[in-house]
mmCIF file of C-alpha atoms in Angstrom:
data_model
loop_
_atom_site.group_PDB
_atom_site.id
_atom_site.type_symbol
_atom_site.label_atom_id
_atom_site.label_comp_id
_atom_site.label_asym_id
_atom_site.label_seq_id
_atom_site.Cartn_x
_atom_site.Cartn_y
_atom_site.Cartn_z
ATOM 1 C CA UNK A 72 216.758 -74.452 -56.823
ATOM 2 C CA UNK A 73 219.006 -71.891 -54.561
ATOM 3 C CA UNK A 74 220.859 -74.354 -53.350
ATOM 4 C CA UNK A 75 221.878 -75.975 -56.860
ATOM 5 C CA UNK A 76 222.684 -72.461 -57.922
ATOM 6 C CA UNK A 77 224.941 -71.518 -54.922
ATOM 7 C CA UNK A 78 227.059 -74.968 -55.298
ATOM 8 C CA UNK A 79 227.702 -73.937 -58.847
ATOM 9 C CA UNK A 80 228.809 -70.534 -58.078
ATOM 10 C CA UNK A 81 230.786 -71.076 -55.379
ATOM 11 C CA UNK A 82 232.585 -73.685 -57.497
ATOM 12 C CA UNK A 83 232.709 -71.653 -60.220
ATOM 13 C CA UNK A 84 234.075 -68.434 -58.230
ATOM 14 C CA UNK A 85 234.831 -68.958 -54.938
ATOM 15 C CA UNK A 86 237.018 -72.052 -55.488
ATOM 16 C CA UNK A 87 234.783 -74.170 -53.034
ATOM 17 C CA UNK A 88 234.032 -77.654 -53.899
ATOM 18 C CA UNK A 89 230.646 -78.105 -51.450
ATOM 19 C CA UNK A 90 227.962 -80.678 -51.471
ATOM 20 C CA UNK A 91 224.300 -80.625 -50.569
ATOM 21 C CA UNK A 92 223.685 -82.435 -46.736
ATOM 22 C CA UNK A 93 220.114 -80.960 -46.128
ATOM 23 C CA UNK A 94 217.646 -82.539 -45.211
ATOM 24 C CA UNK A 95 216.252 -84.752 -41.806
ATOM 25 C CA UNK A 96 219.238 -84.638 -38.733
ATOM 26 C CA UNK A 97 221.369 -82.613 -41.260
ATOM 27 C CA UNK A 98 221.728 -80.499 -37.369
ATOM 28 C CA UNK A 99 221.057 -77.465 -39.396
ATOM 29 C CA UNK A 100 223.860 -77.913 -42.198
ATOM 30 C CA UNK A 101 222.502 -77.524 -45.769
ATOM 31 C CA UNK A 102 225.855 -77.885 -47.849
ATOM 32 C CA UNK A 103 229.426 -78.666 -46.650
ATOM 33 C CA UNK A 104 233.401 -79.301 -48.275
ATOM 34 C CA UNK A 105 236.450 -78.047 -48.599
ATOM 35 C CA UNK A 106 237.374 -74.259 -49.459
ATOM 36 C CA UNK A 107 240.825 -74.548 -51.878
ATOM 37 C CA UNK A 108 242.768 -71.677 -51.236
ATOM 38 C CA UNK A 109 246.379 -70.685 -52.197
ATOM 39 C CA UNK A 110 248.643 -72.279 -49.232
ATOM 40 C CA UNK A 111 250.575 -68.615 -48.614
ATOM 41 C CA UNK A 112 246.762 -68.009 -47.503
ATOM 42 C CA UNK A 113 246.904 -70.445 -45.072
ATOM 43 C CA UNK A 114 250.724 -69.383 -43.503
ATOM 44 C CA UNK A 115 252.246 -72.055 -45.580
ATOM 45 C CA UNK A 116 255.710 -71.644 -47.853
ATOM 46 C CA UNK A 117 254.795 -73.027 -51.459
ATOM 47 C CA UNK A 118 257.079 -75.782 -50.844
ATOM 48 C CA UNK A 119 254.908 -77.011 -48.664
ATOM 49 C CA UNK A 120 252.662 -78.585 -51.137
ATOM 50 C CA UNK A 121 252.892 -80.565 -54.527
ATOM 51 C CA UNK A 122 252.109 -78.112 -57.135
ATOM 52 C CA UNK A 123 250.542 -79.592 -60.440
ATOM 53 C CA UNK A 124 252.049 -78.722 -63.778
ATOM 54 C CA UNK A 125 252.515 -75.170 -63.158
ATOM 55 C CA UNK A 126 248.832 -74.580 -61.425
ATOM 56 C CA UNK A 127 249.649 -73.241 -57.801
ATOM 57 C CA UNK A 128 249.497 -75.499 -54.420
ATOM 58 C CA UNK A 129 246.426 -74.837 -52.513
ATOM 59 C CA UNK A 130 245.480 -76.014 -49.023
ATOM 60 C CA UNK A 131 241.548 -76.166 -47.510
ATOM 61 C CA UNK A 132 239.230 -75.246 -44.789
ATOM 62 C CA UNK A 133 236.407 -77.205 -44.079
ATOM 63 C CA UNK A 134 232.875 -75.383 -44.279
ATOM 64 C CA UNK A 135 229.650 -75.458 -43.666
ATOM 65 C CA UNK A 136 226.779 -73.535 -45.125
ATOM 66 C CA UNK A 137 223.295 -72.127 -44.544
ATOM 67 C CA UNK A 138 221.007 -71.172 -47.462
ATOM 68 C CA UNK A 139 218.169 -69.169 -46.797
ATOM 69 C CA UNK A 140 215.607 -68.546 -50.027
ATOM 70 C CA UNK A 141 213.233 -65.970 -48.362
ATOM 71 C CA UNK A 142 212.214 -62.506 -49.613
ATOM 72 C CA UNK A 143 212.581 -60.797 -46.235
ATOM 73 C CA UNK A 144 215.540 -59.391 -44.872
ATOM 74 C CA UNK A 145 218.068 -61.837 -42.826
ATOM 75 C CA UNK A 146 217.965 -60.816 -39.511
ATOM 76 C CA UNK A 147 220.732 -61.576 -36.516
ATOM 77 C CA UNK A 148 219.195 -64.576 -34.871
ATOM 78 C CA UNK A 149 219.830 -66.242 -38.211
ATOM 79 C CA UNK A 150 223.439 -65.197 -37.641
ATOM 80 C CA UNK A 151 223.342 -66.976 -34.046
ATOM 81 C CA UNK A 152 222.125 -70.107 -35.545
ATOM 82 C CA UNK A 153 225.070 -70.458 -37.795
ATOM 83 C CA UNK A 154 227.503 -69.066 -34.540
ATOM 84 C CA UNK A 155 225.726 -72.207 -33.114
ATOM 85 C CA UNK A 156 226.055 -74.759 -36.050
ATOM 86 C CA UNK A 157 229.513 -73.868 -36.274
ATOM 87 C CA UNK A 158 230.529 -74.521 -32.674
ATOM 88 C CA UNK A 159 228.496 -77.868 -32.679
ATOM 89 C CA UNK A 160 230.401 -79.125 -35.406
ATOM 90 C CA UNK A 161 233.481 -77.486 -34.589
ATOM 91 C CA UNK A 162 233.351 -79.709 -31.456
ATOM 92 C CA UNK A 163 232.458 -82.642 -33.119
ATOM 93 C CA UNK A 164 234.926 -85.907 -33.834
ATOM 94 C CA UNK A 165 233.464 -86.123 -37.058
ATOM 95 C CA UNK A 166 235.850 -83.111 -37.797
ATOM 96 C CA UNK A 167 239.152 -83.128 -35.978
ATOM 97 C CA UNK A 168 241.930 -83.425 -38.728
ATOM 98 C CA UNK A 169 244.633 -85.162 -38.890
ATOM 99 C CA UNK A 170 246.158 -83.031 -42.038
ATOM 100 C CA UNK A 171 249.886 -82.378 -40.584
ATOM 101 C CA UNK A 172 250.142 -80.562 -43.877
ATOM 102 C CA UNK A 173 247.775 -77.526 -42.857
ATOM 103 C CA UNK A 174 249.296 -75.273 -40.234
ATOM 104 C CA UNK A 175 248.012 -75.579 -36.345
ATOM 105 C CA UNK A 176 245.963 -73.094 -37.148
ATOM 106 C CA UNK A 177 243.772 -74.078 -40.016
ATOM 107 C CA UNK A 178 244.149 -77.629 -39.690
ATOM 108 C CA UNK A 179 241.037 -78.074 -37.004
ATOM 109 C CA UNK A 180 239.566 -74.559 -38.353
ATOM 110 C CA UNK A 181 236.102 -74.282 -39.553
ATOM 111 C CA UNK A 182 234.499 -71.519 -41.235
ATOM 112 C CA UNK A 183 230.328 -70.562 -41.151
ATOM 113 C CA UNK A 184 229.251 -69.721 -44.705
ATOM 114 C CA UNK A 185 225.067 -68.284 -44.769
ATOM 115 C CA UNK A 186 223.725 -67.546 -48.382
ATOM 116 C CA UNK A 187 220.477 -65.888 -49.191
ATOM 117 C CA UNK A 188 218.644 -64.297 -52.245
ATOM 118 C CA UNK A 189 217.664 -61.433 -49.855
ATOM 119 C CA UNK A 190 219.864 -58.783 -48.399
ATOM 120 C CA UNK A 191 221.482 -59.133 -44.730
ATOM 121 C CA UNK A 192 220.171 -56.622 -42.649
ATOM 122 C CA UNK A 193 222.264 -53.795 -40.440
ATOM 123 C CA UNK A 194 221.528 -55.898 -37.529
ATOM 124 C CA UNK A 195 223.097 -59.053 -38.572
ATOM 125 C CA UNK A 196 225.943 -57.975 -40.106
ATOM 126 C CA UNK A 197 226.884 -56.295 -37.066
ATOM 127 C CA UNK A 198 225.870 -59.373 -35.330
ATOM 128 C CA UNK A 199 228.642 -61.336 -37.760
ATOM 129 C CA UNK A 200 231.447 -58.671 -37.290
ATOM 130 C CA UNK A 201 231.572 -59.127 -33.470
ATOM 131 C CA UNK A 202 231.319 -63.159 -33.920
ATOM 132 C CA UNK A 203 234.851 -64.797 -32.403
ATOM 133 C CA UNK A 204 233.722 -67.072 -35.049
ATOM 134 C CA UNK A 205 235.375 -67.118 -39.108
ATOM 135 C CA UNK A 206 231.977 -66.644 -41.006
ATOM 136 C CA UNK A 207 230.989 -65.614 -44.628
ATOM 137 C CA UNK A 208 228.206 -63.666 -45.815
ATOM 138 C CA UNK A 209 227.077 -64.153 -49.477
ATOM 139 C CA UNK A 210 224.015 -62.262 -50.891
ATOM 140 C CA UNK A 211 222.962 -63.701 -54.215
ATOM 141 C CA UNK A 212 219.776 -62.483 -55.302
ATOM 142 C CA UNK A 213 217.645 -63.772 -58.111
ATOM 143 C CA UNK A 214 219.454 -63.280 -61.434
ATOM 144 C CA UNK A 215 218.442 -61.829 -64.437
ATOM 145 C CA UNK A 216 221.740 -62.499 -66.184
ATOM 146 C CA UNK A 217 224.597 -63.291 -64.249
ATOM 147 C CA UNK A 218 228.184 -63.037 -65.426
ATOM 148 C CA UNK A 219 229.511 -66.256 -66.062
ATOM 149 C CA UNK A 220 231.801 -65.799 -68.498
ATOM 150 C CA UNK A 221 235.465 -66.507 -68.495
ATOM 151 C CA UNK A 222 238.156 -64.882 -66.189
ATOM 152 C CA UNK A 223 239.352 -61.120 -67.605
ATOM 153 C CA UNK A 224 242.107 -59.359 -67.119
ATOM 154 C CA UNK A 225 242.671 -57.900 -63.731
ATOM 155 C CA UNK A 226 242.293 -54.425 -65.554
ATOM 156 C CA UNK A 227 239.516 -55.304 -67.399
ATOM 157 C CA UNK A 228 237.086 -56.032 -64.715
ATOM 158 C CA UNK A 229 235.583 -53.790 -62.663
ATOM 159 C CA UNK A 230 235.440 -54.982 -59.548
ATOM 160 C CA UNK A 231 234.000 -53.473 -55.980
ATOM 161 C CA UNK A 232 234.592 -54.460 -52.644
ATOM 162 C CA UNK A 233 232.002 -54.385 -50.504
ATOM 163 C CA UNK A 234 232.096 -54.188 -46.167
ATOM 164 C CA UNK A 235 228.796 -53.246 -45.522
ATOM 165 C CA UNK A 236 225.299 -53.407 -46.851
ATOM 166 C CA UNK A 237 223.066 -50.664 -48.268
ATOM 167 C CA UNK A 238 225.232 -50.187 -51.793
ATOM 168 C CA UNK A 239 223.967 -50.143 -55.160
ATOM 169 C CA UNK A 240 225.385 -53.524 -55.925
ATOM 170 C CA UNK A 241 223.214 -56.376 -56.735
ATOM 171 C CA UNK A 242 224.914 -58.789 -54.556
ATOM 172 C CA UNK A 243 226.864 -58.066 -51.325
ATOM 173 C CA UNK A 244 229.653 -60.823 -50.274
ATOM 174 C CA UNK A 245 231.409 -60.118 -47.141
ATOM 175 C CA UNK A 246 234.151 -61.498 -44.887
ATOM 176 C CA UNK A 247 234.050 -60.798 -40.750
ATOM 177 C CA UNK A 248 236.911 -60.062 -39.133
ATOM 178 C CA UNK A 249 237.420 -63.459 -37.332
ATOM 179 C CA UNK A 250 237.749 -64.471 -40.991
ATOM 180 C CA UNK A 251 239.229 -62.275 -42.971
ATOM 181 C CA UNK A 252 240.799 -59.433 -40.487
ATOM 182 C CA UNK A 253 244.216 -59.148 -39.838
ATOM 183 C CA UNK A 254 244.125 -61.245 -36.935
ATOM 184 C CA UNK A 255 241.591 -63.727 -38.510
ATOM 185 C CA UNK A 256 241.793 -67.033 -39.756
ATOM 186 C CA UNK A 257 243.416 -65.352 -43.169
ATOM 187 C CA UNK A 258 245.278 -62.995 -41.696
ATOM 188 C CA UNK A 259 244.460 -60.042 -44.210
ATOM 189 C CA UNK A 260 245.596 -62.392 -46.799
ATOM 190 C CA UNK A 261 242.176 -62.876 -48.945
ATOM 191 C CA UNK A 262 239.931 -59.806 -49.859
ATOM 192 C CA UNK A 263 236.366 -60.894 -50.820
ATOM 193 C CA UNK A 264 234.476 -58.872 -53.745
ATOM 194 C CA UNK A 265 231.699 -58.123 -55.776
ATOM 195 C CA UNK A 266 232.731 -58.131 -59.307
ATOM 196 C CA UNK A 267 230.808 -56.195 -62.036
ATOM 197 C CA UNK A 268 230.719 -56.207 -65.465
ATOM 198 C CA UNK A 269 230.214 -53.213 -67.995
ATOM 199 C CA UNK A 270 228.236 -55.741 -70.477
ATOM 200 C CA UNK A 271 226.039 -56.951 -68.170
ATOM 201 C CA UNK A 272 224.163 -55.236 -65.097
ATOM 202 C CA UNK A 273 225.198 -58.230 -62.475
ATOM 203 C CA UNK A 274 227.749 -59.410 -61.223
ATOM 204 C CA UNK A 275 229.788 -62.805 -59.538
ATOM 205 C CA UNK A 276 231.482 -62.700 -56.435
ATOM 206 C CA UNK A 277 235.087 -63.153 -56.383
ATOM 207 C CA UNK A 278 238.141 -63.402 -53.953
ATOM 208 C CA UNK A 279 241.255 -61.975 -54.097
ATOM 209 C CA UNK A 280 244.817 -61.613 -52.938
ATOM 210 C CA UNK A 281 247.428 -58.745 -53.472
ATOM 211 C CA UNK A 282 245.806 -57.164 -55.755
ATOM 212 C CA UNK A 283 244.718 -59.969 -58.082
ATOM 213 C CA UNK A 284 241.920 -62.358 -58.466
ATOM 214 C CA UNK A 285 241.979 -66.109 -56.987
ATOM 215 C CA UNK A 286 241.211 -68.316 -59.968
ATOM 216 C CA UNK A 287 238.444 -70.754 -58.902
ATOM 217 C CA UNK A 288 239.783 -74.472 -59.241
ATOM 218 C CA UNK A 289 238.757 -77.480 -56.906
ATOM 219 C CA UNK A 290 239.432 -81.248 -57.093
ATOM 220 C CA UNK A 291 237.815 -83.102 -59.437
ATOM 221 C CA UNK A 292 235.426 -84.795 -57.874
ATOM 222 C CA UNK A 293 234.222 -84.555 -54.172
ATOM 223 C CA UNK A 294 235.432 -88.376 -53.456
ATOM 224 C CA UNK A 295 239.027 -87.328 -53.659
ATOM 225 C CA UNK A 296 237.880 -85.143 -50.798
ATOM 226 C CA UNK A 297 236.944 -87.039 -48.507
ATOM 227 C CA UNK A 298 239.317 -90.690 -49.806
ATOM 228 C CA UNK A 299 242.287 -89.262 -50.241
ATOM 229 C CA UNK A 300 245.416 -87.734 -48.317
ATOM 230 C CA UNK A 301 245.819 -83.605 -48.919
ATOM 231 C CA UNK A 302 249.039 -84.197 -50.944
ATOM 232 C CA UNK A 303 247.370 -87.010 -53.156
ATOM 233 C CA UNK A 304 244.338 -84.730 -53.956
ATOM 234 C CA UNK A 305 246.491 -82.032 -55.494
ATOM 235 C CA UNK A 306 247.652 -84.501 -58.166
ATOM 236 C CA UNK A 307 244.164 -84.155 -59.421
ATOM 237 C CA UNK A 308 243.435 -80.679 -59.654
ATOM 238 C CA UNK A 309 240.891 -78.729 -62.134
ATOM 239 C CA UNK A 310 240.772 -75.204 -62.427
ATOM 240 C CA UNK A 311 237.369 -73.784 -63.288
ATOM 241 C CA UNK A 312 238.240 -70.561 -64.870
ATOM 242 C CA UNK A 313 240.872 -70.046 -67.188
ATOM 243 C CA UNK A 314 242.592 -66.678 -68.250
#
């Protein structure tokens, strides 16, 4: 099932620790959670959070997600329904924070993720680039054989970015700039990727930060999420990929 697979990979790579809401009043939401970023991502110090036994602090953003499993092209009005979603929820009580950890400006932030196994077309990526709204576009197309092994070396992997569709890639992963721009929610601070191998002819999406790659590591389990304070959760930290 797509959405089984996308939960794994973006757990796996992405350093998202989602779970599956879809289904009747779900107001359009198929998945949801916390994105775990490194705080300096999030205009925090270091100090600012308990680090665990070496592991770097992270902080989160809250998002919500859209899968899409359909073999034609995604076109912009899918784009508007997520500019929607967002805004709905984004205005909803069910979200306001109360994290005095996170920055002013990430603490009430919420950021659009839409998946799909087919390509995004011209037309809706423009549509994403000139959102106000953070979004993320992941393409993740049926796999042969994707590349799940463990973390390489920075200068062992060959790695692409990708900003537009219409590449030779097999996936596409992108970032608009309400997200990931200089003046976006990340300030320039996290560069999203498609990452391909030289043993295998797919890839895994990846983000990554001056030059190196975020290791993917979440909480444990998705009830420290949601039961516990931000400072408590990072006592209990598990990083998925190790060097």
């Amino acid at each position: 099932m797509f959405e089984h697979r996308s939960l794994r990979l973006l757990r796996e790579h992405l350093s998202m620790s989602l779970r599956r809401v879809g289904g009747k009043g779900d107001g359009g939401v198929d998945l949801q959670g916390w994105w775990w970023l490194p705080v300096e991502c999030l205009g925090q110090t270091p100090t600012s959070f308990a680090g665990t036994a070496g592991r770097p602090p992270r902080g989160r953003l809250r998002v919500i997600a859209q899968c899409k499993n359909e073999e034609r092209k995604v076109l912009p009005r899918y784009i508007r329904e997520l500019e929607g979603t967002v805004l709905r929820y984004s205005s909803s009580s069910l979200l306001k924070q109360n994290d005095t950890h996170l920055a002013a400006s990430t603490r009430d932030a919420l950021v659009g993720l839409f998946l799909s196994t087919s390509p995004f077309s011209q037309a809706s990526l423009l549509q994403a680039y000139a959102s106000p709204i953070p979004l993320a576009l992941l393409h993740l197309p049926e796999p042969t054989t994707y590349w799940d092994g463990p973390d390489s070396s920075d200068a062992a992997v060959a790695t692409h970015t990708v900003a537009a569709q219409g590449t030779a890639l097999q996936g596409t992963i992108v970032f608009n700039p309400a997200l990931g721009g200089h003046t976006g929610l990340l300030r320039g601070t996290v560069e999203p990727r498609w990452e391909r191998s030289s043993v295998v002819d797919e890839g895994r999406p990846g983000i990554w930060t001056n030059g190196t790659r975020i290791q993917s590591w979440t909480p444990e389990n998705d009830e420290d999420i949601h039961e516990a304070p931000v400072n408590a959760v990072y006592l209990k930290l598990r990083r998925t990929w190790d060097p």
